[in-house]
């Protein structure tokens, strides 16, 4: 079975500093990886995905993620954090079972950007 | 919100009562999913559907059943609610045939079992 792990429950970063939210994956075959963000009392919003191609994927709100096959990682990054980036972030992997598709999520990382 | 509506948005129910949550989509997408969100567990898949009357279990399906009698509606039923089912429930859909696309989520239903 496919899985993703988010090793940090919370990440604190000062506004203006670069941020990284970590995700590692375990898959058989080619990984299909995703990042989502959740603001308080809201549903999850899609940020970006890696399907194939360039290892650096750019997404919404200035976020990007780096796919690293040798380290089985897909870390979310942003060059300069904003207070408004404070939210809960989820990494996910798509799993294919008997020809059907489902998404497996990590436990989430709470990002706190300090002014 | 990709045309996804969850109802109700909030519900308080008593232990042992049946509860049905509804997810409605307006785009005739094939795939629909039910997740629950709990602190420390992230999102866990309960059941999913890949077509009318085609459903399968996720990782936390015990105590839940689903039905999809038409493309636009995916119902999640708690046959006899327990306090451990207090959670926030999210419905999601995947556009197209689900191959290279991401999932889109509804706004969630907060269920409290007392």
Coordinates of C-alpha atoms in Angstrom, one line a residue:
Chain A
X1 CA 0.0 0.0 0.0
X2 CA 1.1 3.5 -0.7
X3 CA 1.7 5.9 2.2
X4 CA 3.1 9.3 3.0
X5 CA 4.6 10.6 6.2
X6 CA 4.8 14.1 7.5
X7 CA 7.4 14.0 10.3
X8 CA 6.7 17.4 11.8
X9 CA 3.4 18.2 13.6
X10 CA 4.2 21.9 13.6
X11 CA 6.6 24.2 11.8
X12 CA 7.3 27.7 13.0
X13 CA 9.0 30.3 10.7
X14 CA 9.4 34.0 10.8
X15 CA 7.7 36.1 8.2
X16 CA 10.0 36.7 5.3
X17 CA 12.0 33.6 5.9
X18 CA 12.0 30.6 3.6
X19 CA 9.8 27.7 4.7
X20 CA 9.9 24.0 4.2
X21 CA 7.2 21.5 5.1
X22 CA 8.5 17.9 4.8
X23 CA 6.9 14.8 3.3
X24 CA 8.3 11.4 2.5
X25 CA 6.5 8.7 0.6
X26 CA 6.4 5.0 0.1
X27 CA 5.0 3.7 -3.1
X28 CA 5.3 0.9 -5.6
X29 CA 5.7 2.1 -9.1
X30 CA 5.6 5.8 -10.1
X31 CA 4.5 8.2 -7.4
X32 CA 1.6 10.6 -7.9
X33 CA 2.0 13.2 -5.1
X34 CA 0.0 16.2 -4.0
X35 CA 0.0 19.0 -1.5
X36 CA -3.1 20.6 0.0
X37 CA -3.7 23.4 2.4
X38 CA -6.5 23.8 4.9
X39 CA -7.5 27.1 6.5
X40 CA -9.6 27.1 9.7
X41 CA -13.1 25.8 9.3
X42 CA -12.6 25.2 5.6
X43 CA -12.1 22.3 3.3
X44 CA -8.8 21.3 1.7
X45 CA -7.5 23.4 -1.1
X46 CA -5.2 21.9 -3.8
X47 CA -1.8 23.5 -4.0
X48 CA 0.3 21.5 -6.4
X49 CA 1.0 18.0 -7.7
X50 CA 3.8 15.9 -9.1
X51 CA 2.9 13.4 -11.8
X52 CA 6.0 13.3 -14.0
X53 CA 8.6 15.6 -15.5
X54 CA 10.5 18.3 -13.7
X55 CA 11.4 17.6 -10.1
X56 CA 10.6 21.2 -9.1
X57 CA 6.9 21.7 -9.2
X58 CA 5.3 25.2 -8.9
X59 CA 1.9 25.7 -7.5
X60 CA -0.6 28.2 -6.1
X61 CA 0.2 31.1 -3.7
X62 CA 4.0 31.0 -4.5
X63 CA 4.5 27.5 -3.2
X64 CA 6.7 24.9 -4.9
X65 CA 7.7 21.4 -4.1
X66 CA 10.8 19.4 -4.9
X67 CA 10.5 15.8 -5.8
X68 CA 13.5 13.7 -4.8
X69 CA 13.3 10.1 -5.9
X70 CA 16.5 8.9 -4.2
X71 CA 15.3 10.3 -0.8
X72 CA 11.6 9.5 -1.5
X73 CA 10.7 13.0 -0.5
X74 CA 8.3 15.7 -1.7
X75 CA 9.0 18.7 0.4
X76 CA 6.8 21.8 0.1
X77 CA 8.7 25.1 0.0
X78 CA 8.2 28.8 -0.3
X79 CA 11.0 31.4 -0.6
X80 CA 9.4 34.0 1.7
X81 CA 6.7 33.1 4.2
X82 CA 3.7 35.3 4.9
X83 CA 1.6 35.4 8.0
X84 CA -1.3 34.4 5.8
X85 CA 0.4 31.2 5.0
X86 CA -0.3 30.0 8.5
X87 CA -2.5 26.9 8.0
X88 CA -2.6 23.1 8.1
X89 CA -0.8 21.4 5.2
X90 CA -1.3 17.9 4.0
X91 CA 0.8 15.7 1.7
X92 CA -1.0 13.0 -0.3
X93 CA -0.3 10.1 -2.6
X94 CA -2.6 8.6 -5.2
X95 CA -3.1 4.9 -4.9
X96 CA -4.4 2.6 -7.7
X97 CA -6.2 -0.5 -6.6
X98 CA -7.8 -2.9 -9.1
X99 CA -8.0 0.0 -11.6
X100 CA -9.6 2.4 -9.2
X101 CA -8.1 5.6 -7.7
X102 CA -8.0 6.8 -4.2
X103 CA -5.9 9.4 -2.3
X104 CA -4.0 8.6 0.9
X105 CA -3.1 11.6 3.1
X106 CA -0.5 12.3 5.7
X107 CA -1.3 13.4 9.2
X108 CA -0.7 17.0 8.4
X109 CA 1.7 19.7 9.5
X110 CA 0.6 23.0 11.1
X111 CA 2.6 25.9 9.8
X112 CA 2.8 29.0 11.9
X113 CA 4.3 32.1 10.4
X114 CA 5.3 34.6 13.0
X115 CA 5.2 38.3 12.4
Chain B
X1 CA -15.5 24.2 -4.3
X2 CA -15.8 22.3 -7.6
X3 CA -19.6 22.2 -7.3
X4 CA -19.6 20.1 -4.1
X5 CA -22.3 20.5 -1.5
X6 CA -22.3 18.7 1.8
X7 CA -25.3 18.5 4.1
X8 CA -25.8 19.1 6.9
X9 CA -22.9 21.3 7.7
X10 CA -23.3 20.6 11.5
X11 CA -25.1 17.9 13.3
X12 CA -25.3 16.8 16.9
X13 CA -26.8 13.3 17.5
X14 CA -27.2 10.8 20.2
X15 CA -25.3 7.6 20.6
X16 CA -27.0 4.7 18.9
X17 CA -29.0 6.8 16.4
X18 CA -28.6 6.4 12.6
X19 CA -27.1 9.4 10.8
X20 CA -26.8 10.1 7.1
X21 CA -24.6 12.6 5.5
X22 CA -25.0 13.8 1.9
X23 CA -22.6 14.8 -0.7
X24 CA -23.9 16.4 -3.8
X25 CA -22.0 17.3 -6.9
X26 CA -23.1 19.2 -10.0
X27 CA -20.5 18.1 -12.6
X28 CA -21.2 14.3 -13.0
X29 CA -17.8 13.3 -11.9
X30 CA -17.2 9.6 -11.7
X31 CA -15.2 9.4 -8.4
X32 CA -16.5 10.5 -5.0
X33 CA -14.9 10.0 -1.6
X34 CA -15.7 10.2 2.1
X35 CA -13.0 11.1 4.5
X36 CA -12.9 11.8 8.2
X37 CA -10.5 14.3 9.8
X38 CA -9.3 13.9 13.3
X39 CA -6.4 15.5 15.2
X40 CA -3.2 13.5 14.9
X41 CA -4.7 11.3 12.2
X42 CA -5.0 13.7 9.3
X43 CA -7.6 12.6 6.7
X44 CA -8.6 8.9 6.6
X45 CA -10.6 7.4 3.8
X46 CA -13.9 5.8 4.8
X47 CA -15.4 4.7 1.5
X48 CA -15.2 5.8 -2.1
X49 CA -17.2 5.3 -5.2
X50 CA -16.1 5.0 -8.9
X51 CA -19.6 5.0 -10.4
X52 CA -23.2 4.5 -9.7
X53 CA -23.6 1.5 -7.4
X54 CA -19.8 1.0 -7.5
X55 CA -18.3 1.5 -4.1
X56 CA -15.3 0.2 -2.1
X57 CA -14.0 0.4 1.4
X58 CA -11.3 2.7 2.7
X59 CA -9.1 2.3 5.7
X60 CA -11.6 3.1 8.4
X61 CA -14.9 1.7 7.0
X62 CA -16.2 -0.1 10.1
X63 CA -19.4 1.3 11.3
X64 CA -20.1 3.2 8.1
X65 CA -22.0 2.3 4.9
X66 CA -22.4 4.2 1.7
X67 CA -24.8 4.4 -1.3
X68 CA -24.6 5.9 -4.7
X69 CA -27.8 5.4 -6.6
X70 CA -27.2 8.3 -8.9
X71 CA -24.1 10.1 -10.1
X72 CA -24.5 13.3 -8.3
X73 CA -25.2 12.0 -4.8
X74 CA -23.0 10.0 -2.4
X75 CA -24.5 9.2 0.9
X76 CA -22.6 8.2 4.1
X77 CA -24.6 6.4 6.8
X78 CA -23.6 5.8 10.3
X79 CA -25.8 2.9 11.2
X80 CA -25.6 3.4 15.0
X81 CA -23.5 6.4 15.9
X82 CA -20.9 6.1 18.5
X83 CA -18.8 8.8 20.3
X84 CA -15.7 7.6 18.4
X85 CA -17.4 8.8 15.2
X86 CA -17.4 12.4 16.4
X87 CA -15.3 14.0 13.6
X88 CA -15.3 16.3 10.7
X89 CA -16.4 14.5 7.5
X90 CA -15.2 15.6 4.1
X91 CA -16.5 14.6 0.7
X92 CA -14.2 14.9 -2.3
X93 CA -14.5 14.4 -6.0
X94 CA -12.0 13.7 -8.8
X95 CA -12.7 15.2 -12.2
X96 CA -12.4 13.2 -15.3
X97 CA -11.4 9.6 -15.0
X98 CA -9.2 10.2 -12.0
X99 CA -5.9 9.4 -13.7
X100 CA -3.7 12.5 -13.4
X101 CA -6.1 14.8 -11.6
X102 CA -6.3 16.0 -8.0
X103 CA -9.2 15.6 -5.6
X104 CA -11.4 18.6 -4.8
X105 CA -13.1 18.8 -1.4
X106 CA -16.3 20.0 0.0
X107 CA -16.6 22.3 3.1
X108 CA -17.1 19.5 5.5
X109 CA -19.7 18.3 8.0
X110 CA -19.0 18.6 11.7
X111 CA -20.6 15.7 13.5
X112 CA -20.8 15.4 17.2
X113 CA -22.1 12.2 18.8
X114 CA -23.2 12.7 22.5

